mmCIF file of C-alpha atoms and ligand atoms in Angstrom:
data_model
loop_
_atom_site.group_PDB
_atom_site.id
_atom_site.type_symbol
_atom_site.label_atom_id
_atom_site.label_comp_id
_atom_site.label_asym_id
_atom_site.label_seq_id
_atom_site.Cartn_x
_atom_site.Cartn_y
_atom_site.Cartn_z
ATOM 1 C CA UNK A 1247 67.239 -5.644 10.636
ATOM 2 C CA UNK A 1248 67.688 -9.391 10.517
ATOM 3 C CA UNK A 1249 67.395 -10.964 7.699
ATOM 4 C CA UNK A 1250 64.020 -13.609 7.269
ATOM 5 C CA UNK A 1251 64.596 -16.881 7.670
ATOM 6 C CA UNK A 1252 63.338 -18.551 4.556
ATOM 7 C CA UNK A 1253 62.032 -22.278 4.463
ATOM 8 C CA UNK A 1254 64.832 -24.362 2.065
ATOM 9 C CA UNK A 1255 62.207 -24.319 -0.718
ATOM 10 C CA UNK A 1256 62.468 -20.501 -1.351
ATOM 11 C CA UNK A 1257 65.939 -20.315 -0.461
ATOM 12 C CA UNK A 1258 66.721 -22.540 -3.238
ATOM 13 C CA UNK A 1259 64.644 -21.612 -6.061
ATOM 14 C CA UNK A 1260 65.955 -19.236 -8.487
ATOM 15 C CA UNK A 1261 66.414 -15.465 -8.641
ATOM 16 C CA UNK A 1262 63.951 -13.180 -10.692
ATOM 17 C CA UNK A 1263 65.416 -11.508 -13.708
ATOM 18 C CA UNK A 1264 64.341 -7.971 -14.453
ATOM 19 C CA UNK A 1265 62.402 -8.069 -17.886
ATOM 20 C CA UNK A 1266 61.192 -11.545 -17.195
ATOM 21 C CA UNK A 1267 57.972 -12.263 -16.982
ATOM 22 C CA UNK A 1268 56.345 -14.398 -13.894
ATOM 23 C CA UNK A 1269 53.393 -16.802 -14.486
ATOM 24 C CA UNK A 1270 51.291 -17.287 -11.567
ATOM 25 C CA UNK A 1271 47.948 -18.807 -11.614
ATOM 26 C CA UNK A 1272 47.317 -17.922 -15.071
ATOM 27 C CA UNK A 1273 48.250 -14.339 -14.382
ATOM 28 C CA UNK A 1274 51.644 -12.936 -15.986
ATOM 29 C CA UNK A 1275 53.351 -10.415 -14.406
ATOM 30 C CA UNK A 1276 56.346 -8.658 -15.751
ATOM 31 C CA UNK A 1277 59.505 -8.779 -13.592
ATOM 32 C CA UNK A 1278 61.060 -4.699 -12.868
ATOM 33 C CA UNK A 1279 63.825 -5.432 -10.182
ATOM 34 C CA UNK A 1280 65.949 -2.648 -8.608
ATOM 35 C CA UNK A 1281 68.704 -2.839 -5.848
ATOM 36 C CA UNK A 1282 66.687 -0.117 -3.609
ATOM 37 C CA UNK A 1283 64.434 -2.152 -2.941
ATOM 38 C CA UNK A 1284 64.223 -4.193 -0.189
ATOM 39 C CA UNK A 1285 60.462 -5.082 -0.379
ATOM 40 C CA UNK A 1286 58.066 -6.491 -2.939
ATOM 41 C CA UNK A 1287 55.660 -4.282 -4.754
ATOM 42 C CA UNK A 1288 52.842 -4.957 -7.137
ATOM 43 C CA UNK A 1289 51.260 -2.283 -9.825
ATOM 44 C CA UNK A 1290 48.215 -2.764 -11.995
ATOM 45 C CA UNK A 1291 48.727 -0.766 -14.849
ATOM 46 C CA UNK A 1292 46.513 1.376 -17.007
ATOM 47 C CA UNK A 1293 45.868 -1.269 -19.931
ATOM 48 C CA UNK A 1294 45.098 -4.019 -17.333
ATOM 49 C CA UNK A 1295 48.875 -5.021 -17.363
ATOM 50 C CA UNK A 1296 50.590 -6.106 -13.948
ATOM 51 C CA UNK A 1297 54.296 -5.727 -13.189
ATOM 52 C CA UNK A 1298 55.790 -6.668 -10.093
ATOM 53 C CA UNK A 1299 58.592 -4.981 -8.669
ATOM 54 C CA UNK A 1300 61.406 -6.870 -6.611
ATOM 55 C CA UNK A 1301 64.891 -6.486 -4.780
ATOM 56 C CA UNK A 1302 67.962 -7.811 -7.102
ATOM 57 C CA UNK A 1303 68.055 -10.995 -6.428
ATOM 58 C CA UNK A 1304 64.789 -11.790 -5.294
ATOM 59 C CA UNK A 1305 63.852 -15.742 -5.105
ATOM 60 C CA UNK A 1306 61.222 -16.194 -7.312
ATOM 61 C CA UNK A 1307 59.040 -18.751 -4.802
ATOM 62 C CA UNK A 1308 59.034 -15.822 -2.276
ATOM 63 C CA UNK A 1309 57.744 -13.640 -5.467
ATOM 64 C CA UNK A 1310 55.266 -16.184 -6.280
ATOM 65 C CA UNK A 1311 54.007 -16.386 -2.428
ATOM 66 C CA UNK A 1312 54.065 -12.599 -2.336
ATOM 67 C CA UNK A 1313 51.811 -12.517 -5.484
ATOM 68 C CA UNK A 1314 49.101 -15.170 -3.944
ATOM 69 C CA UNK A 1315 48.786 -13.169 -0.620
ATOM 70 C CA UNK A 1316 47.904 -9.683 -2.684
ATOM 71 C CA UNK A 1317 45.328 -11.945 -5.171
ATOM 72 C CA UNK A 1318 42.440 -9.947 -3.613
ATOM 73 C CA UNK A 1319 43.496 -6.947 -4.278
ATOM 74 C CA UNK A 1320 44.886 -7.035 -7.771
ATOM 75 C CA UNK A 1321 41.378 -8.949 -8.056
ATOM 76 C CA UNK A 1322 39.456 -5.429 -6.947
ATOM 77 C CA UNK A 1323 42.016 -3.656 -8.923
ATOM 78 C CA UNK A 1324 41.512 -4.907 -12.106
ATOM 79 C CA UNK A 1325 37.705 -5.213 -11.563
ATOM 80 C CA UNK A 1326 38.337 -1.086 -11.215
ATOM 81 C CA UNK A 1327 40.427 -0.586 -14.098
ATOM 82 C CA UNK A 1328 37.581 -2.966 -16.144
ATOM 83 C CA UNK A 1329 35.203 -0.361 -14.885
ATOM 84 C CA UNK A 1330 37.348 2.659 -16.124
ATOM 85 C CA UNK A 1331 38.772 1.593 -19.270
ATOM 86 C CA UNK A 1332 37.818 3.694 -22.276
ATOM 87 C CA UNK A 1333 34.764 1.861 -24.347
ATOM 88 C CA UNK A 1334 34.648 4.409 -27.260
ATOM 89 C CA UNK A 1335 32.302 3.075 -29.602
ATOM 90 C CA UNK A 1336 32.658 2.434 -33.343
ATOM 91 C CA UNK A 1337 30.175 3.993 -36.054
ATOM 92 C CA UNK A 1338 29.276 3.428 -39.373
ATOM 93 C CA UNK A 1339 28.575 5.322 -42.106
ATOM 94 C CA UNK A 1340 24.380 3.716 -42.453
ATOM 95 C CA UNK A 1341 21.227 5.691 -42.813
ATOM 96 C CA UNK A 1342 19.852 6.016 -39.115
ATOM 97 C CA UNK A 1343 23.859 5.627 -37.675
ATOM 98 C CA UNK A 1344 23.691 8.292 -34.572
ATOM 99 C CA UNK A 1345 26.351 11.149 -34.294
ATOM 100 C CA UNK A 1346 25.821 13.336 -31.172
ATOM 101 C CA UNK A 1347 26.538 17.078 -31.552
ATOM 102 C CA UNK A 1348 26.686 19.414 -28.454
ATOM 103 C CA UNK A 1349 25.278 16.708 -26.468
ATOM 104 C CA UNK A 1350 21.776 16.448 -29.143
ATOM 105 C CA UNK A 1351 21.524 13.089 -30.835
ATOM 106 C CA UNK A 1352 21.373 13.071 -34.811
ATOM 107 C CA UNK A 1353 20.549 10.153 -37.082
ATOM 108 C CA UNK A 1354 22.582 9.785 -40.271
ATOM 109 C CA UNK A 1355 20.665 10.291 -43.550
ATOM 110 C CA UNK A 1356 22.397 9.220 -46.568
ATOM 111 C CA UNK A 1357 21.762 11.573 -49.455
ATOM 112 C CA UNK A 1358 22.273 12.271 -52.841
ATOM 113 C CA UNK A 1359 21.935 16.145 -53.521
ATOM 114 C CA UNK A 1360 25.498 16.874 -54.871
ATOM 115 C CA UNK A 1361 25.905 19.430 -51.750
ATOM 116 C CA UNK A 1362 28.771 19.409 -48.933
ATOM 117 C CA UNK A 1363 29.953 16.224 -47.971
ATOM 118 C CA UNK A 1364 28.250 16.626 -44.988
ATOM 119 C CA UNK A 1365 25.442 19.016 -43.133
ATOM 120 C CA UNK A 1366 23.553 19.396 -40.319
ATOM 121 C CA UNK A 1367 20.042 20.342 -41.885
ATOM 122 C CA UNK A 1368 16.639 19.434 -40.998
ATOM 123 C CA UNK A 1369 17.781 17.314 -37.804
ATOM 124 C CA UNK A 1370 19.338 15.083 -39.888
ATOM 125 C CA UNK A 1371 22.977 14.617 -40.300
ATOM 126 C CA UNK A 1372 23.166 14.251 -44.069
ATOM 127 C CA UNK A 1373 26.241 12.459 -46.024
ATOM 128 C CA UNK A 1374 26.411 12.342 -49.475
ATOM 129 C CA UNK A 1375 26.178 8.601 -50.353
ATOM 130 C CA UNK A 1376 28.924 8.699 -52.635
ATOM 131 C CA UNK A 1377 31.101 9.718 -49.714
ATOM 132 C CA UNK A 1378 29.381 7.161 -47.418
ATOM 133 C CA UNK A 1379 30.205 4.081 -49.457
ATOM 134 C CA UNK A 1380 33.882 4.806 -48.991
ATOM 135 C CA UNK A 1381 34.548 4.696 -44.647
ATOM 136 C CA UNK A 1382 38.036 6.552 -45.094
ATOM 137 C CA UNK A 1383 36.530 9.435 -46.772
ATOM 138 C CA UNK A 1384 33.300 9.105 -44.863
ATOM 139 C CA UNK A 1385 35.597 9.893 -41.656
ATOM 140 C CA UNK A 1386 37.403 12.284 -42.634
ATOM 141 C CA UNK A 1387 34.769 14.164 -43.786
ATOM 142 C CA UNK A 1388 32.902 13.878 -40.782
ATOM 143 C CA UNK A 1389 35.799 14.509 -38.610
ATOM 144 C CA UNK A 1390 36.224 17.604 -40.883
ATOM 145 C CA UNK A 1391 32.398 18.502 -40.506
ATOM 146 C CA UNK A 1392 33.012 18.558 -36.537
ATOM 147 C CA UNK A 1393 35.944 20.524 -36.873
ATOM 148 C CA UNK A 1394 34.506 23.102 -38.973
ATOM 149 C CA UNK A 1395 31.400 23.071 -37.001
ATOM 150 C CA UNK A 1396 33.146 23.038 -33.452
ATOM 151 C CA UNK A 1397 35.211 25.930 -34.241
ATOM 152 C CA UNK A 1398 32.785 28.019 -35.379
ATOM 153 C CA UNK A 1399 30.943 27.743 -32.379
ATOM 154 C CA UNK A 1400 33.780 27.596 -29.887
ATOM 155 C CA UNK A 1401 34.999 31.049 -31.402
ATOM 156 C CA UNK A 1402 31.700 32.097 -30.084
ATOM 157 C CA UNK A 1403 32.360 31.019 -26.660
ATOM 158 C CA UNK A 1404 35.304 32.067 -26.319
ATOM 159 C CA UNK A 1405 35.231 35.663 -25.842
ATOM 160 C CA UNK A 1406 32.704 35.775 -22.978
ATOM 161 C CA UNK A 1407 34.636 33.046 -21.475
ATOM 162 C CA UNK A 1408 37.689 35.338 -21.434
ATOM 163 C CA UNK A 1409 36.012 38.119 -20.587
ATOM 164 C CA UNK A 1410 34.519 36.196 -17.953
ATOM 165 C CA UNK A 1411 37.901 35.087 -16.421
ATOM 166 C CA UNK A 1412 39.653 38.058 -16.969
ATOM 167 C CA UNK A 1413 42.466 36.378 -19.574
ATOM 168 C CA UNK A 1414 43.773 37.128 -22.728
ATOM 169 C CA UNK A 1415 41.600 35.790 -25.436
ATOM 170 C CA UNK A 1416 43.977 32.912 -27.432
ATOM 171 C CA UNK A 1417 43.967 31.876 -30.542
ATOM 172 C CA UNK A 1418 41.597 28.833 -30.605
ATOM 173 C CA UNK A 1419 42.564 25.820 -33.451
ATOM 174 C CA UNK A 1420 39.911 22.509 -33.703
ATOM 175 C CA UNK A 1421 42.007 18.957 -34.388
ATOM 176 C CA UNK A 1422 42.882 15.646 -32.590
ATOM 177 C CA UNK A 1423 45.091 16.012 -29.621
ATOM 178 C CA UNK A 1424 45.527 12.938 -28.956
ATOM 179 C CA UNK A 1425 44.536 11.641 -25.164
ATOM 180 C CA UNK A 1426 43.374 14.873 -24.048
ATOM 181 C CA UNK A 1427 40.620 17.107 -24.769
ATOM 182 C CA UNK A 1428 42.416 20.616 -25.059
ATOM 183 C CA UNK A 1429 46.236 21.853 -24.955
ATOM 184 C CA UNK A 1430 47.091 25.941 -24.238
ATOM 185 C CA UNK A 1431 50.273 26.876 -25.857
ATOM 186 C CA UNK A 1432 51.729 29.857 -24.801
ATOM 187 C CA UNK A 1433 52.763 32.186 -27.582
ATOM 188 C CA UNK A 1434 54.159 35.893 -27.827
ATOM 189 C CA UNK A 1435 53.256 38.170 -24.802
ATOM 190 C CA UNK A 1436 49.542 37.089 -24.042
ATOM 191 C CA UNK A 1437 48.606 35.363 -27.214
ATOM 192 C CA UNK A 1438 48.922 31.762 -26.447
ATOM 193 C CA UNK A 1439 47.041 29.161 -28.889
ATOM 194 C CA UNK A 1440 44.249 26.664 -27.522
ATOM 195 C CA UNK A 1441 43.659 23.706 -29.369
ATOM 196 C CA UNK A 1442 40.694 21.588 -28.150
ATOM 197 C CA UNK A 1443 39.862 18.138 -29.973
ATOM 198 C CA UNK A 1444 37.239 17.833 -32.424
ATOM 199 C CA UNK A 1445 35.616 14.814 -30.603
ATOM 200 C CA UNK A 1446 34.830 17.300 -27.229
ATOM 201 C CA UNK A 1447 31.975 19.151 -30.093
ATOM 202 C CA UNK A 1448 30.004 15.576 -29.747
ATOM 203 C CA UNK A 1449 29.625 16.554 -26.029
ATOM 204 C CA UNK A 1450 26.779 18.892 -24.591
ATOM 205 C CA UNK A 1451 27.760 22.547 -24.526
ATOM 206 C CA UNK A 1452 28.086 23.071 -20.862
ATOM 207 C CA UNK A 1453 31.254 20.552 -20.747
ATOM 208 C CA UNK A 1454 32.948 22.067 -23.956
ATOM 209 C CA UNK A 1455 32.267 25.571 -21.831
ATOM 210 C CA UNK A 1456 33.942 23.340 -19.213
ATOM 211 C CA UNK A 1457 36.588 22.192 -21.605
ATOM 212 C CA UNK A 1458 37.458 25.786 -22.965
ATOM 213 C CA UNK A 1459 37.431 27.478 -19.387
ATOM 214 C CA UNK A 1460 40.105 24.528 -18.120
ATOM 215 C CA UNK A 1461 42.439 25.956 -20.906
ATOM 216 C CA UNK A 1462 42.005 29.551 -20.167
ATOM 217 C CA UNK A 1463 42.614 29.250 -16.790
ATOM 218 C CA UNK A 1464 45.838 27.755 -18.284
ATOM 219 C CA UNK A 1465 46.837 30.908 -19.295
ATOM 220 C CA UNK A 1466 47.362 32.303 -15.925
ATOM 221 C CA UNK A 1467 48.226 28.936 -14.340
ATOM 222 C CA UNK A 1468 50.080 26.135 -15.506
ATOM 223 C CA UNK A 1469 49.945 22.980 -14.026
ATOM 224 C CA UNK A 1470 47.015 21.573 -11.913
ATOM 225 C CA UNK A 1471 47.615 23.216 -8.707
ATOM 226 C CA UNK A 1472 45.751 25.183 -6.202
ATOM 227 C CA UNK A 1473 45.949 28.356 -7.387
ATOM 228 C CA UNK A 1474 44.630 26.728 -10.813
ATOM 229 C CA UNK A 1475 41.964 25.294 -9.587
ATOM 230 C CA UNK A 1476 40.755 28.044 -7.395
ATOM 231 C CA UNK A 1477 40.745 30.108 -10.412
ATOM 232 C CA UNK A 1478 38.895 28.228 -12.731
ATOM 233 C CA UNK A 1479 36.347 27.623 -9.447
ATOM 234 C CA UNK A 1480 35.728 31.341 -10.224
ATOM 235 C CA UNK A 1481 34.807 30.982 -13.211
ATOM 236 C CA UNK A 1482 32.953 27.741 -12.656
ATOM 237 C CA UNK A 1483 31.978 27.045 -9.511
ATOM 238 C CA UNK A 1484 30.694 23.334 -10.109
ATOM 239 C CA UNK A 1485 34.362 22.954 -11.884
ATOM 240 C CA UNK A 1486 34.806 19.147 -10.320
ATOM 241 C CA UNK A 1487 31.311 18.531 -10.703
ATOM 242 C CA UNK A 1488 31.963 19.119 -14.307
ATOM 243 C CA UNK A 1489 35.446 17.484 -14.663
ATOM 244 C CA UNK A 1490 33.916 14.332 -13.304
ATOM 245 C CA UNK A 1491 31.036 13.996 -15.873
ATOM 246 C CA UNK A 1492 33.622 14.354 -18.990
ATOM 247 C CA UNK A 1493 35.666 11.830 -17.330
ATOM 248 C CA UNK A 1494 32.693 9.935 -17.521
ATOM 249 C CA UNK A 1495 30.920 10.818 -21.110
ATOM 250 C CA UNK A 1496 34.398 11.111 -22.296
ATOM 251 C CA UNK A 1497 35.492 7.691 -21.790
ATOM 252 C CA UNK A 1498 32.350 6.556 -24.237
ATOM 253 C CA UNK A 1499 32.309 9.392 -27.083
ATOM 254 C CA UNK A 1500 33.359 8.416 -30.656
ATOM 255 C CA UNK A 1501 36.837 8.726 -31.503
ATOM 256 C CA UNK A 1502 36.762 8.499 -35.175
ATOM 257 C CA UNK A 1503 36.376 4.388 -35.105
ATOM 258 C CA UNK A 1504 34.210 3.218 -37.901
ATOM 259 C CA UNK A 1505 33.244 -0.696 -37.879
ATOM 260 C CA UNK A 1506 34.598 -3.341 -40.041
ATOM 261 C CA UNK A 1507 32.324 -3.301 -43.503
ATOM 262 C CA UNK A 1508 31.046 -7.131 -44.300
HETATM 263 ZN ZN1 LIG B 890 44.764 21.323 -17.717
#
């Protein structure tokens, strides 16, 4: 292939370094260059961020052309991303606060009857106020409270589930795990571990069922294949159906962020 014929402008300004970071128009983009490459390339990443890739040696001018031809689309990109970033609220620990359950709403009442830290009784989601007033201990004991609570009824669901299915039964355990809502471990023979996050228990039951099926299936199938999906379809027929409404109430359910106290 020839090689373009630049106008003297861009053949004279300067090449891009890798790691550097190009301003253009108020927009930064960080610099990733690699002697493969023979083409510009532009990537809007997760958090928003945009990196532009580039041949060794690229002239920066041609970069900052390139960059102005693709505005519209890193325009509808990032108007995307804005529309799928993660907006998990923050709580705090007030009478009438609102803490969702298996998908039921509960206000907070603040109480002072020397009893757990805190209960579900009487519709109410009761803290002791003593607990309240400090928002460290507050969360952890409510992130303790959905643990407990979530496990208990998750060891419920779990045996028709497996029955169900047709898998082994695993040992289930409640904590954070991080970005994702459940992990399957594989253990010795057929008893693997499941972990599912505490936050999933704030969602309504049929997408925990939803959650805890996706694992099982992990114990015949790893990965996210066909043959994975066709067996959890078994199980759950309106599986993507499913997956795409806790992609949706699970970008907005409460991570354990409490408010900054005035
Ligand atoms: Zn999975």
């Amino acid at each position: 292939m020839p090689e373009p014929v630049l106008p003297s402008d861009i053949a004279d300004s300067p090449p891009l370094a890798e790691g550097q970071v190009l301003a253009v128009d108020g927009r930064d983009f960080l610099i990733v260059t690699s002697d493969r490459r023979k083409r510009l390339g532009l990537t809007v990443e997760r958090d928003g961020t945009l990196t532009l890739r580039a041949p060794v040696g690229c002239e920066a001018a041609r970069a900052e052309q390139f960059v102005r031809q693709s505005r519209a689309w890193i325009d509808s990109k990032l108007l995307l991303r804005g529309r799928h970033r993660p907006a998990h609220p923050t709580r705090e620990f007030r009478d009438g606060e609102s803490f969702r359950y298996l998908g039921r709403e509960y206000r907070l009442l603040l109480v002072d009857e020397g009893r757990a830290p805190v209960r579900l009784a009487a519709g109410r989601l009761r803290m002791d106020k003593v607990v309240a007033a400090e928002p460290a201990r507050a969360r952890r004991d409510l992130v303790a409270w959905y643990t407990k609570s979530g496990l208990r009824w998750s060891r419920g669901r779990l045996q028709p589930w497996a029955a169900r299915m047709e898998v082994p039964e695993p040992t289930v355990t409640v904590r954070d795990v991080g970005n994702r809502w459940g992990t399957y471990r594989p253990g010795e023979g057929d008893h693997g571990t499941m972990a599912l996050h505490w936050a999933v228990f704030q969602l309504p039951a049929h997408l925990v069922d939803y959650v805890i099926a996706h694992e099982l299936a992990h114990t015949r199938v790893s990965g996210h294949g066909p043959g994975y999906w066709s067996l959890l379809k078994r199980a759950i027929p309106e599986c993507e159906a499913r997956k795409e409404e806790l992609d949706d109430l699970g970008r907005r359910l409460w991570l354990g962020q409490v408010s900054q106290q005035v």
